[in-house]
GROMACS .gro file of C-alpha atoms in nm:
model
  141
    1MET     CA    1   0.014  -0.010  -0.013
    2ALA     CA    2   0.248   0.250  -0.122
    3GLY     CA    3   0.143   0.594   0.009
    4CYS     CA    4  -0.137   0.466   0.215
    5PRO     CA    5  -0.279   0.561   0.476
    6VAL     CA    6  -0.302   0.905   0.358
    7GLN     CA    7  -0.438   1.192   0.542
    8SER     CA    8  -0.714   1.379   0.384
    9GLU     CA    9  -0.649   1.747   0.468
   10PRO     CA   10  -0.928   2.010   0.517
   11PRO     CA   11  -0.909   2.315   0.308
   12ALA     CA   12  -0.768   2.638   0.442
   13ILE     CA   13  -1.142   2.786   0.500
   14GLU     CA   14  -1.186   2.499   0.754
   15ALA     CA   15  -0.867   2.555   0.944
   16TRP     CA   16  -1.046   2.733   1.226
   17ARG     CA   17  -1.218   2.422   1.341
   18ASN     CA   18  -1.035   2.182   1.593
   19ASP     CA   19  -0.816   1.905   1.442
   20ALA     CA   20  -1.100   1.653   1.497
   21ASP     CA   21  -1.373   1.873   1.330
   22ALA     CA   22  -1.148   1.966   1.041
   23ARG     CA   23  -1.075   1.581   0.982
   24THR     CA   24  -1.420   1.499   1.010
   25TRP     CA   25  -1.529   1.764   0.767
   26ALA     CA   26  -1.257   1.661   0.516
   27ARG     CA   27  -1.364   1.283   0.531
   28GLU     CA   28  -1.745   1.379   0.462
   29HIS     CA   29  -1.597   1.599   0.154
   30ALA     CA   30  -1.371   1.356   0.010
   31PRO     CA   31  -1.572   1.101  -0.201
   32GLY     CA   32  -1.470   0.747  -0.182
   33TRP     CA   33  -1.234   0.807   0.108
   34THR     CA   34  -1.274   0.613   0.434
   35SER     CA   35  -1.161   0.633   0.782
   36ASP     CA   36  -1.032   0.392   1.072
   37PRO     CA   37  -1.116   0.525   1.395
   38VAL     CA   38  -0.899   0.280   1.574
   39ARG     CA   39  -0.578   0.384   1.367
   40GLN     CA   40  -0.725   0.723   1.324
   41THR     CA   41  -0.606   0.728   0.951
   42ASP     CA   42  -0.796   0.804   0.626
   43TYR     CA   43  -0.778   0.585   0.327
   44CYS     CA   44  -0.808   0.661  -0.058
   45PRO     CA   45  -1.069   0.477  -0.251
   46GLY     CA   46  -0.812   0.225  -0.374
   47HIS     CA   47  -0.720   0.122  -0.023
   48ALA     CA   48  -1.069   0.155   0.165
   49ALA     CA   49  -1.080  -0.196   0.261
   50SER     CA   50  -0.798  -0.136   0.484
   51SER     CA   51  -1.001   0.093   0.709
   52VAL     CA   52  -1.231  -0.178   0.807
   53ALA     CA   53  -1.152  -0.266   1.174
   54SER     CA   54  -1.271  -0.574   1.325
   55ALA     CA   55  -1.542  -0.571   1.615
   56GLU     CA   56  -1.283  -0.650   1.872
   57GLN     CA   57  -1.045  -0.360   1.743
   58ALA     CA   58  -1.332  -0.094   1.791
   59ALA     CA   59  -1.211   0.198   1.967
   60PRO     CA   60  -1.360   0.289   2.309
   61ARG     CA   61  -1.588   0.579   2.310
   62PRO     CA   62  -1.605   0.720   2.653
   63THR     CA   63  -1.811   0.995   2.781
   64ALA     CA   64  -1.653   1.345   2.876
   65ALA     CA   65  -1.777   1.393   3.215
   66VAL     CA   66  -2.016   1.096   3.313
   67ARG     CA   67  -1.865   0.837   3.526
   68ASP     CA   68  -1.982   0.490   3.693
   69SER     CA   69  -1.982   0.426   4.029
   70ARG     CA   70  -1.609   0.326   4.021
   71GLY     CA   71  -1.522   0.658   3.849
   72ASN     CA   72  -1.464   0.521   3.506
   73PRO     CA   73  -1.628   0.690   3.213
   74LEU     CA   74  -1.920   0.533   3.059
   75ASN     CA   75  -1.928   0.425   2.683
   76ARG     CA   76  -2.132   0.689   2.501
   77ASP     CA   77  -2.373   0.444   2.336
   78GLU     CA   78  -2.416   0.267   2.682
   79TYR     CA   79  -2.488   0.636   2.830
   80THR     CA   80  -2.743   0.722   2.541
   81GLU     CA   81  -2.930   0.407   2.602
   82ARG     CA   82  -2.961   0.503   3.000
   83LEU     CA   83  -3.070   0.838   2.880
   84ARG     CA   84  -3.348   0.686   2.656
   85GLU     CA   85  -3.468   0.474   2.931
   86THR     CA   86  -3.504   0.771   3.154
   87LEU     CA   87  -3.693   0.933   2.899
   88ARG     CA   88  -3.930   0.652   2.842
   89ALA     CA   89  -3.955   0.595   3.223
   90ASP     CA   90  -4.063   0.941   3.328
   91ASP     CA   91  -4.219   1.135   3.047
   92ARG     CA   92  -4.429   1.357   3.245
   93PRO     CA   93  -4.445   1.739   3.330
   94SER     CA   94  -4.221   1.847   3.618
   95GLY     CA   95  -4.401   2.164   3.697
   96ARG     CA   96  -4.090   2.359   3.607
   97THR     CA   97  -4.100   2.574   3.296
   98LEU     CA   98  -3.833   2.693   3.062
   99THR     CA   99  -3.832   3.060   2.922
  100VAL     CA  100  -3.815   3.110   2.553
  101ALA     CA  101  -3.453   3.198   2.566
  102GLN     CA  102  -3.367   2.913   2.805
  103ALA     CA  103  -3.524   2.649   2.554
  104THR     CA  104  -3.355   2.825   2.256
  105VAL     CA  105  -2.992   2.802   2.409
  106ALA     CA  106  -3.074   2.434   2.538
  107ALA     CA  107  -3.173   2.333   2.195
  108ARG     CA  108  -2.886   2.519   2.011
  109LEU     CA  109  -2.639   2.335   2.284
  110LEU     CA  110  -2.800   2.009   2.193
  111ASP     CA  111  -2.747   2.078   1.824
  112GLU     CA  112  -2.386   2.152   1.900
  113LEU     CA  113  -2.363   1.825   2.094
  114ALA     CA  114  -2.531   1.643   1.790
  115GLY     CA  115  -2.270   1.791   1.553
  116VAL     CA  116  -1.970   1.682   1.775
  117TYR     CA  117  -2.106   1.324   1.785
  118ARG     CA  118  -2.247   1.302   1.446
  119GLY     CA  119  -2.323   0.969   1.349
  120GLU     CA  120  -2.342   0.827   1.694
  121GLN     CA  121  -2.635   0.737   1.903
  122LEU     CA  122  -2.561   1.024   2.144
  123GLY     CA  123  -2.556   1.267   1.864
  124ALA     CA  124  -2.883   1.134   1.736
  125LEU     CA  125  -3.041   1.158   2.073
  126ALA     CA  126  -2.927   1.533   2.106
  127ARG     CA  127  -3.078   1.604   1.749
  128GLU     CA  128  -3.422   1.463   1.858
  129LEU     CA  129  -3.423   1.653   2.199
  130SER     CA  130  -3.317   1.972   2.005
  131THR     CA  131  -3.596   1.924   1.749
  132LEU     CA  132  -3.842   1.855   2.048
  133LEU     CA  133  -3.748   2.179   2.215
  134ASP     CA  134  -3.772   2.369   1.907
  135GLU     CA  135  -4.137   2.230   1.838
  136ARG     CA  136  -4.288   2.267   2.175
  137PRO     CA  137  -4.364   2.597   2.355
  138PRO     CA  138  -4.147   2.623   2.669
  139GLY     CA  139  -4.316   2.440   2.955
  140GLY     CA  140  -4.594   2.317   2.721
  141ARG     CA  141  -4.694   1.954   2.660
   0.00000   0.00000   0.00000
């Protein structure tokens, strides 16, 4: 595989992004290129098969702040499932209301979270909740 893995670089206009965001943008805009998250490398269309990692090589995806009882970070997919269970178990009004500004800020923060975790279950949940906040009047059902 001469010359591979080759890193796909984002254009200069995307340089303001942090490195992970810029690489993600470059990957999404480079037709045929693939990525191996374990090796953190990109592959040209001719060597795309090299980017397929086996299930036992999957890189851990820990949460940034959420910890289990032993202090270890939770896996983001596990955390997402816990959050979804919480939503299903207790989907009733709390008596608290958000102002329009608070709901707007919460929705925008969730949009940002969805962008950071694009393609992951946690990002999908953030997008769903953002949409929910945008559709409902604050405090409304």
